[in-house]
Tab-separated table of C-alpha atoms in Angstrom:
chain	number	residue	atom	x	y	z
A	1	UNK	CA	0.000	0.000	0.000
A	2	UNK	CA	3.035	2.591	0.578
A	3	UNK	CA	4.742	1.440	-2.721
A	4	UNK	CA	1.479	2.419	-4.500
A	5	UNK	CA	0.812	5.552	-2.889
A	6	UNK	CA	4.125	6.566	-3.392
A	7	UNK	CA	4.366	5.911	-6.906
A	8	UNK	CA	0.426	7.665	-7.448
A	9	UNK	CA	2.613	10.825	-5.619
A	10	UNK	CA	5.270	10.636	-7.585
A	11	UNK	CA	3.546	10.199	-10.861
A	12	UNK	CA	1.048	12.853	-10.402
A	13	UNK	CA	3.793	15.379	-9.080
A	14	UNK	CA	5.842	14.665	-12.066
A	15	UNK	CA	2.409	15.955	-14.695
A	16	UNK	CA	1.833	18.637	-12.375
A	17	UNK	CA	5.905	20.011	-12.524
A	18	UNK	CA	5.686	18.994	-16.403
A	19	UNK	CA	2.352	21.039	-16.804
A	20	UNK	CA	3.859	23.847	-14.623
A	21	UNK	CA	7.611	24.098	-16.911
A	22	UNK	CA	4.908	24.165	-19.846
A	23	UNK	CA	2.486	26.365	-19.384
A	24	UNK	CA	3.678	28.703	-16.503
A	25	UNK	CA	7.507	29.450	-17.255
A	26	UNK	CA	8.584	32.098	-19.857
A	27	UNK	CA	11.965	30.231	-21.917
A	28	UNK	CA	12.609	33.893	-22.352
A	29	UNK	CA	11.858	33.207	-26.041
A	30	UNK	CA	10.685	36.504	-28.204
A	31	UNK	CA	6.775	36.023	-28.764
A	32	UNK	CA	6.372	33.019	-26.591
A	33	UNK	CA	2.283	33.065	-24.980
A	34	UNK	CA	3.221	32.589	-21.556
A	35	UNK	CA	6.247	35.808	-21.825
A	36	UNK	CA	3.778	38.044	-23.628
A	37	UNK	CA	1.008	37.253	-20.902
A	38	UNK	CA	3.611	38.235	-18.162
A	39	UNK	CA	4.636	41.342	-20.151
A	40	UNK	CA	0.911	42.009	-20.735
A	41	UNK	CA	0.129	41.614	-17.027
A	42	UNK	CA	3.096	43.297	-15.985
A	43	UNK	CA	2.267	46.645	-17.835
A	44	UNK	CA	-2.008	46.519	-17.069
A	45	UNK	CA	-1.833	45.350	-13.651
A	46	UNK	CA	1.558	45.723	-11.686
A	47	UNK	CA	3.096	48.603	-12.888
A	48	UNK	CA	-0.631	50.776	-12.360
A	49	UNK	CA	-1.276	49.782	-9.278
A	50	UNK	CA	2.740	50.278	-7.810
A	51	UNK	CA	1.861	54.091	-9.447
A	52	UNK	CA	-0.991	54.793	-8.193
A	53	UNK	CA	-0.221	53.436	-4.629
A	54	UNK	CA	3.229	55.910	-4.739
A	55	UNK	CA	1.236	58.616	-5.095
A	56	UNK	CA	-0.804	58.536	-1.998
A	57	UNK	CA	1.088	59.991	1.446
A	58	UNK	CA	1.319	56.654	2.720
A	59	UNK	CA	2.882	54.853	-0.481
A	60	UNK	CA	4.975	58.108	-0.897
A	61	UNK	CA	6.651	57.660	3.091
A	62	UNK	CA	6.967	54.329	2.219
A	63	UNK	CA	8.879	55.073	-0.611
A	64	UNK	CA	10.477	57.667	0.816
A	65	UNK	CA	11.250	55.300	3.914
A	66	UNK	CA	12.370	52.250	1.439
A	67	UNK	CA	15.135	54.625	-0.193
A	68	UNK	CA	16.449	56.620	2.635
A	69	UNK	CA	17.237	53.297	4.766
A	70	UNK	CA	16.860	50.077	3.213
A	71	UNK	CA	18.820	51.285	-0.296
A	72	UNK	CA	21.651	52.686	1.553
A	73	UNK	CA	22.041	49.723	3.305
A	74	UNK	CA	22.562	47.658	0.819
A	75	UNK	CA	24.848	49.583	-1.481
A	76	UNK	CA	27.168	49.979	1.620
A	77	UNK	CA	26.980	46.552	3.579
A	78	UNK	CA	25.192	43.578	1.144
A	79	UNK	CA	26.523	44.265	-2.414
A	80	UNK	CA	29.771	44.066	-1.517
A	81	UNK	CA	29.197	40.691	0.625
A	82	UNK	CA	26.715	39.259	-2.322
A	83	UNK	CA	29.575	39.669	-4.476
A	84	UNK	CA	31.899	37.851	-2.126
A	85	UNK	CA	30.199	35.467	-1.461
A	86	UNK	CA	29.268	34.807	-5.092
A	87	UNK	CA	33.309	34.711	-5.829
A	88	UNK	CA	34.135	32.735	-2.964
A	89	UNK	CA	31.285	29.862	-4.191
A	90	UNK	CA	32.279	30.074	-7.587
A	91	UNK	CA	36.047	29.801	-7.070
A	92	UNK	CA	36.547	27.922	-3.962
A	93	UNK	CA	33.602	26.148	-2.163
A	94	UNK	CA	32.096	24.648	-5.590
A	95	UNK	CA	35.415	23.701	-7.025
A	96	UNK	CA	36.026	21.509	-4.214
A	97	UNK	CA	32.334	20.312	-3.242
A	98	UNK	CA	32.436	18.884	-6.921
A	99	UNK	CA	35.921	17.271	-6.280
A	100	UNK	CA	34.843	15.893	-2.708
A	101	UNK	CA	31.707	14.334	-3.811
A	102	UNK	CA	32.966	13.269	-7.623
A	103	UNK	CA	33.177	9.755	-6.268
A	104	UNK	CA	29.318	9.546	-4.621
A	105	UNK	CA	27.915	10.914	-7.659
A	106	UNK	CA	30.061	8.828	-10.179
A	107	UNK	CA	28.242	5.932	-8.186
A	108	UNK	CA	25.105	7.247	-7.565
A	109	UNK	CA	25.002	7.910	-11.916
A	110	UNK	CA	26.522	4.266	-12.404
A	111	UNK	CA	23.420	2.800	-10.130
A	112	UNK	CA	20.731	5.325	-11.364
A	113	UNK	CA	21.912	6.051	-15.006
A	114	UNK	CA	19.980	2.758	-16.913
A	115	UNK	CA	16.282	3.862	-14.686
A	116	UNK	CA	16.655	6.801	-15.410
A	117	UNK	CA	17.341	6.630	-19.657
A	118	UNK	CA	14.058	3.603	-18.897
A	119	UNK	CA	11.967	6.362	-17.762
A	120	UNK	CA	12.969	9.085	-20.040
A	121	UNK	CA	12.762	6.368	-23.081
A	122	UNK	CA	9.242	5.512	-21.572
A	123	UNK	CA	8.338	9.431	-21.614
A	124	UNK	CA	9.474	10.131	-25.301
A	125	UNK	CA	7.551	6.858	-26.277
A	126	UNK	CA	4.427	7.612	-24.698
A	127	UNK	CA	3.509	10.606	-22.931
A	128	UNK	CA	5.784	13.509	-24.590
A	129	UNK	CA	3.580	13.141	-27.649
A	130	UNK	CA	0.210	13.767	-25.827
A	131	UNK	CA	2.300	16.686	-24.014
A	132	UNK	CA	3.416	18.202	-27.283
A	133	UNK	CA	0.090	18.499	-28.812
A	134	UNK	CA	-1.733	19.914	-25.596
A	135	UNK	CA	1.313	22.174	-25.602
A	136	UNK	CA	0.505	23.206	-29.293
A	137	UNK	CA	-3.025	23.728	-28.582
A	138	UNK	CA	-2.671	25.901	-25.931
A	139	UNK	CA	-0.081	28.049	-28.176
A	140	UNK	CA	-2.008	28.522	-31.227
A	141	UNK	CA	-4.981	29.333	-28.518
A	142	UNK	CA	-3.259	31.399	-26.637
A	143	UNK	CA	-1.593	33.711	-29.845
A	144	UNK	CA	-5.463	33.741	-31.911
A	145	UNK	CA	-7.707	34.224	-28.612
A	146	UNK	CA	-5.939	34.809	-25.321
A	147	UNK	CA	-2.923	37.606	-26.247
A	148	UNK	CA	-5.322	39.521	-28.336
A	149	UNK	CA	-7.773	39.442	-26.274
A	150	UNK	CA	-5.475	40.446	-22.791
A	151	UNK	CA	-4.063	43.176	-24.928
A	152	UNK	CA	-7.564	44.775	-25.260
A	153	UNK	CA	-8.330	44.736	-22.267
A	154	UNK	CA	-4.762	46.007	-20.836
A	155	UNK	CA	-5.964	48.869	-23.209
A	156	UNK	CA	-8.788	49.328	-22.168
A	157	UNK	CA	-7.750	48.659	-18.375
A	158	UNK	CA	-5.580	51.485	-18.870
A	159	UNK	CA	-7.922	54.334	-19.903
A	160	UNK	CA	-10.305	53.139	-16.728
A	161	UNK	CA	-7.660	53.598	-14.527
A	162	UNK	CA	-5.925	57.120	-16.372
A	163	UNK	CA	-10.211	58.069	-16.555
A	164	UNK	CA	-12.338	56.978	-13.726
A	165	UNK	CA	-9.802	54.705	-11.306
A	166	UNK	CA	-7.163	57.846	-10.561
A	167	UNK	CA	-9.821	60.640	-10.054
A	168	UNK	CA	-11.855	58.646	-8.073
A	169	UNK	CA	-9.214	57.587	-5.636
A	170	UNK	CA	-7.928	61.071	-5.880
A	171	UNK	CA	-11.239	62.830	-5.304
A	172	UNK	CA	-12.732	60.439	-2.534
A	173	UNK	CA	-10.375	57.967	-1.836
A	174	UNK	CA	-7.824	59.800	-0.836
A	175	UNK	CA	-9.486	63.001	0.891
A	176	UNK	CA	-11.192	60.415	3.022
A	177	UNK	CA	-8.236	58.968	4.236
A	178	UNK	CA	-6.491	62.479	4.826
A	179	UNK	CA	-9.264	64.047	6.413
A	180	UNK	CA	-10.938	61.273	8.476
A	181	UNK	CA	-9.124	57.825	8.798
A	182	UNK	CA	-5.187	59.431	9.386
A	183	UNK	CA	-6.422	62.301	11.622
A	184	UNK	CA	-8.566	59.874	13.651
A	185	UNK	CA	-4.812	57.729	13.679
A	186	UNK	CA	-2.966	60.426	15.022
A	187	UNK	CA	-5.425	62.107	17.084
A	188	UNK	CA	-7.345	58.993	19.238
A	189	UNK	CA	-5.721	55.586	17.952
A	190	UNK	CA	-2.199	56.191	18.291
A	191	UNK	CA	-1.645	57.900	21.178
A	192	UNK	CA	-4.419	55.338	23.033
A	193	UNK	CA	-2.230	52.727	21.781
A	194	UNK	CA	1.142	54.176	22.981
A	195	UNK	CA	-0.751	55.552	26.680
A	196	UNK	CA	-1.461	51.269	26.763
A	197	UNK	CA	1.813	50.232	26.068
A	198	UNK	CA	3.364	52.761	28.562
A	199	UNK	CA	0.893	51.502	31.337
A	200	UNK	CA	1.748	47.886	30.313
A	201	UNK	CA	5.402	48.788	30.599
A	202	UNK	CA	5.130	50.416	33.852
A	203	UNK	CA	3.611	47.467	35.564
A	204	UNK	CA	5.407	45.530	33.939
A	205	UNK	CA	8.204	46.995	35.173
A	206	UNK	CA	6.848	47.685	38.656
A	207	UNK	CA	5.499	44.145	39.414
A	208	UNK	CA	5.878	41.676	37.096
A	209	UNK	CA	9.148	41.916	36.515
A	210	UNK	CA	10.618	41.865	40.371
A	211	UNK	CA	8.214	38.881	40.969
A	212	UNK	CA	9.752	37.377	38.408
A	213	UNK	CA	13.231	38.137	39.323
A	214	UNK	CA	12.637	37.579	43.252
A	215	UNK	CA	10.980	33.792	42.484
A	216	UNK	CA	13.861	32.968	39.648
A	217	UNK	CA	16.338	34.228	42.397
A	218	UNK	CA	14.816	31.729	45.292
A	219	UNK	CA	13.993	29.062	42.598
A	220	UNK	CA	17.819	29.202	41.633
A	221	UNK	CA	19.502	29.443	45.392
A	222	UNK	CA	17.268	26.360	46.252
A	223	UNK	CA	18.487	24.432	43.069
A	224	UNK	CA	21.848	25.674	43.399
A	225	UNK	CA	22.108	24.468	47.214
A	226	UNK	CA	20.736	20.569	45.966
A	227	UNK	CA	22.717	20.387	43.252
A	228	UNK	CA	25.975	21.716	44.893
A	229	UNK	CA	25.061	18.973	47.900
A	230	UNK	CA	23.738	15.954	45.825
A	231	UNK	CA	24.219	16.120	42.167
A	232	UNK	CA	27.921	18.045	41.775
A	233	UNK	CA	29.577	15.311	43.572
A	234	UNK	CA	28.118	12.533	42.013
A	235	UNK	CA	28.078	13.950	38.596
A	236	UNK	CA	31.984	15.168	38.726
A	237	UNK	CA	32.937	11.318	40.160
A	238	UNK	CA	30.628	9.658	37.053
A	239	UNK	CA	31.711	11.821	34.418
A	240	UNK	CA	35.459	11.269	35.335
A	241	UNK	CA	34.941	7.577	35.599
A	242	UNK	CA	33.027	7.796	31.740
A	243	UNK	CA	35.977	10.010	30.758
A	244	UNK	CA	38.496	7.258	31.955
A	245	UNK	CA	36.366	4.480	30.648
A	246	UNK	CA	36.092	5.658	27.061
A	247	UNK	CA	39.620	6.896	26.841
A	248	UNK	CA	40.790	3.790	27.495
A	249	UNK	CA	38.678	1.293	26.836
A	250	UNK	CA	36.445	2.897	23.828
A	251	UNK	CA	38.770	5.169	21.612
A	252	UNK	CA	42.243	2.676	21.053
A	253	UNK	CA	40.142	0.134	19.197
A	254	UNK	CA	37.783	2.462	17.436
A	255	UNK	CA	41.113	4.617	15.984
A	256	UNK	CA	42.501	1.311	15.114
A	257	UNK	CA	39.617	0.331	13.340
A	258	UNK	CA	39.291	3.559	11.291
A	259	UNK	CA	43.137	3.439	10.888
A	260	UNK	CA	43.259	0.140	9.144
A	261	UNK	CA	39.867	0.321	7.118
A	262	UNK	CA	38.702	4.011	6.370
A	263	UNK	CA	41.003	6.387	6.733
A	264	UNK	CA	43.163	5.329	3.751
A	265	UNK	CA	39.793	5.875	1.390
A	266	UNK	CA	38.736	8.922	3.111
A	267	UNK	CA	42.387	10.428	3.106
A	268	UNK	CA	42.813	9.614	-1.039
A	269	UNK	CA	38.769	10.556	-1.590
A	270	UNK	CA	38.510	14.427	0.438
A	271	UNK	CA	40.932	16.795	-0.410
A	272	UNK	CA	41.759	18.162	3.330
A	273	UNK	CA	44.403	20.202	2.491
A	274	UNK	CA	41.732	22.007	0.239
A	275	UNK	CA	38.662	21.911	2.524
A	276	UNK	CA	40.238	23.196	5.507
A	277	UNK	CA	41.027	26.790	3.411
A	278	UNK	CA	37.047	26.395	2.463
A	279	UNK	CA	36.222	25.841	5.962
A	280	UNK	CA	38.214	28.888	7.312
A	281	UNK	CA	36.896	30.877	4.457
A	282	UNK	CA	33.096	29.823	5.207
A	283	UNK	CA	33.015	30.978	9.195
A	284	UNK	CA	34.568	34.155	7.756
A	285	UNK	CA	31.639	34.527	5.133
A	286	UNK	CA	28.980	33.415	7.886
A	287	UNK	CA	29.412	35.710	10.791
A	288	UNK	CA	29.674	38.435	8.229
A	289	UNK	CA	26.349	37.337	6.863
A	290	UNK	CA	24.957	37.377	10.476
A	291	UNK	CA	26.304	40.901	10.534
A	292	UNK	CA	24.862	42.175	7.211
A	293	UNK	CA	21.757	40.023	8.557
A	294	UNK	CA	21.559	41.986	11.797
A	295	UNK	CA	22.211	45.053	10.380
A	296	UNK	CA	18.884	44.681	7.431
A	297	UNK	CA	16.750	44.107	10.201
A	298	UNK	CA	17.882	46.680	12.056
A	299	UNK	CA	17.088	48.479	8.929
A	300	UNK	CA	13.716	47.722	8.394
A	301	UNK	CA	12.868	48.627	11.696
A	302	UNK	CA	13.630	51.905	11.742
A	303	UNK	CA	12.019	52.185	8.126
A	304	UNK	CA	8.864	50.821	9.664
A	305	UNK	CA	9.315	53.453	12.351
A	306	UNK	CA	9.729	56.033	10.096
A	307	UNK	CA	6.919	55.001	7.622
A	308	UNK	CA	4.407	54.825	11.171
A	309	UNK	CA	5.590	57.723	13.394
A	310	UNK	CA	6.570	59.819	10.498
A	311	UNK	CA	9.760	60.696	12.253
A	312	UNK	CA	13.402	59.077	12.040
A	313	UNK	CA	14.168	56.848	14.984
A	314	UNK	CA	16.044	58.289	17.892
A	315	UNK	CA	18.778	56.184	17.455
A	316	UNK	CA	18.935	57.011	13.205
A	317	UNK	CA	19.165	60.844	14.864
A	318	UNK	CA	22.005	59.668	17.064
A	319	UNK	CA	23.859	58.479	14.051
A	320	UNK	CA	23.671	61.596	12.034
């Protein structure tokens, strides 16, 4: 019953990534359907709607938020570790991934290469022909009905939006939300909000926080006092006795072993005196990462303060 359900999931996951890499991907070939219905979409729907949202106040400090923080940030701190780390993948940590595991994969191709030219030979035979002329269909379809009919109505969409969509969210839309909903923010909602978060602070602050402290402090002499009396003792005398035990008794055969059979495979298979570079290299590259890391959202905090408060965080003022 497993071997059947796994081969229904396996079969019907491999039509629905064939459909997918047919219908839905653009080969980034000139007058392909599914590239001209992205293009088409791209222009009538996206690029409209990021327009028209920039030029309300809120998409404009948004904007204005996005490039005076987020932009920076990246032109100083990520490009120039995206292009390191790019360099150091290409020329060192790929280079020797592919040498290290030339051996598994020459194996794992030796073991999997005759299945796998069975099931591409069973494809070709039977189902890429079906595939092909669905694939057909849809084309011719899609170039006599679909594209002419999504570029009318991208016109069209287009002249609603320039005619009756802008000056109605201009007119209504937008007065509304200057004149009622944002004063109504700053006037009643916001400062209720920050009056609750100060009072939640203070107690907080003022009780929860020194019960908390005064049981952890009580909780931990107790525990320290039983553990220092019964456990420390006993734990040091076991732990030195496991210690002796496995130095002596564990780790002289289990070298030996790995001297005699492994080693001599590993030692000609990995390239240490190649990885080890890598592996220097690679905590460099990863606590720089958690750096630039830190440092984005960091960023996107105080963008998020800005875009809210409409004011630069105290600490961005400290900076400048």
């Amino acid at each position: 019953a497993k071997t059947s359900f796994l081969r229904w999931a396996i079969v019907r996951a491999s039509i629905l990534y064939i459909l997918s890499v047919v219908f839905l991907t653009c080969p980034n070939t000139p007058g392909h359907p599914v590239c001209q219905l992205g293009s088409i979409a791209h222009s009538a729907v996206v690029t409209p709607l990021h327009d028209l949202v920039r030029s309300t106040e809120t998409g404009a400090r948004i904007d204005t938020a996005y490039r005076a923080h987020l932009v920076p940030f990246y032109q100083v701190h990520a490009q120039p570790v995206v292009a390191g780390a790019q360099t150091f993948v290409a020329e060192s940590a790929i280079p020797v991934l592919k040498q290290a595991a030339q051996p598994a994969c020459d194996v794992v191709h030796r073991v999997l290469g005759p299945h796998i030219d069975r099931v591409s030979s069973v494809y070709v035979a039977h189902a890429k022909p079906s595939v092909d002329a669905v694939k057909n269909g849809v084309c011719v379809a899609a170039n006599n009905v679909v594209i002419p009919v999504a570029s009318t109505i991208s016109t069209y969409s287009k002249v609603v939006a320039r005619e009756y969509v802008r000056p109605v969210v201009s007119n209504y839309v937008v007065p509304v939300y200057v004149n009622h909903v944002q004063p109504r923010w700053n006037n009643h909602v916001r400062p209720a909000l920050c009056r609750s978060v100060k009072v939640a602070a203070e107690y907080t602050k003022s009780s929860v926080l020194p019960a908390i402290v005064d049981g952890a402090s009580r909780s931990a002499r107790v525990t320290s006092d039983f553990a220092s009396t019964y456990i420390a003792p006993y734990a040091r005398r076991a732990t030195l006795h496991t210690y002796v035990f496995v130095k002596t008794k564990v780790c002289p055969p289990v070298h030996a072993a790995y001297a005699q059979t492994l080693k001599p495979h590993v030692d000609r298979v990995v390239p240490w005196n190649k990885i080890d570079p890598v592996l220097s290299k690679l905590y460099t590259a990863s606590t720089t990462l958690i750096d630039v890391v830190w440092g984005f959202v960091s960023e996107v905090y105080y963008m998020s303060y800005t875009i809210f408060t409409g004011d630069e965080h105290p600490t961005v003022m400290a900076k400048l």
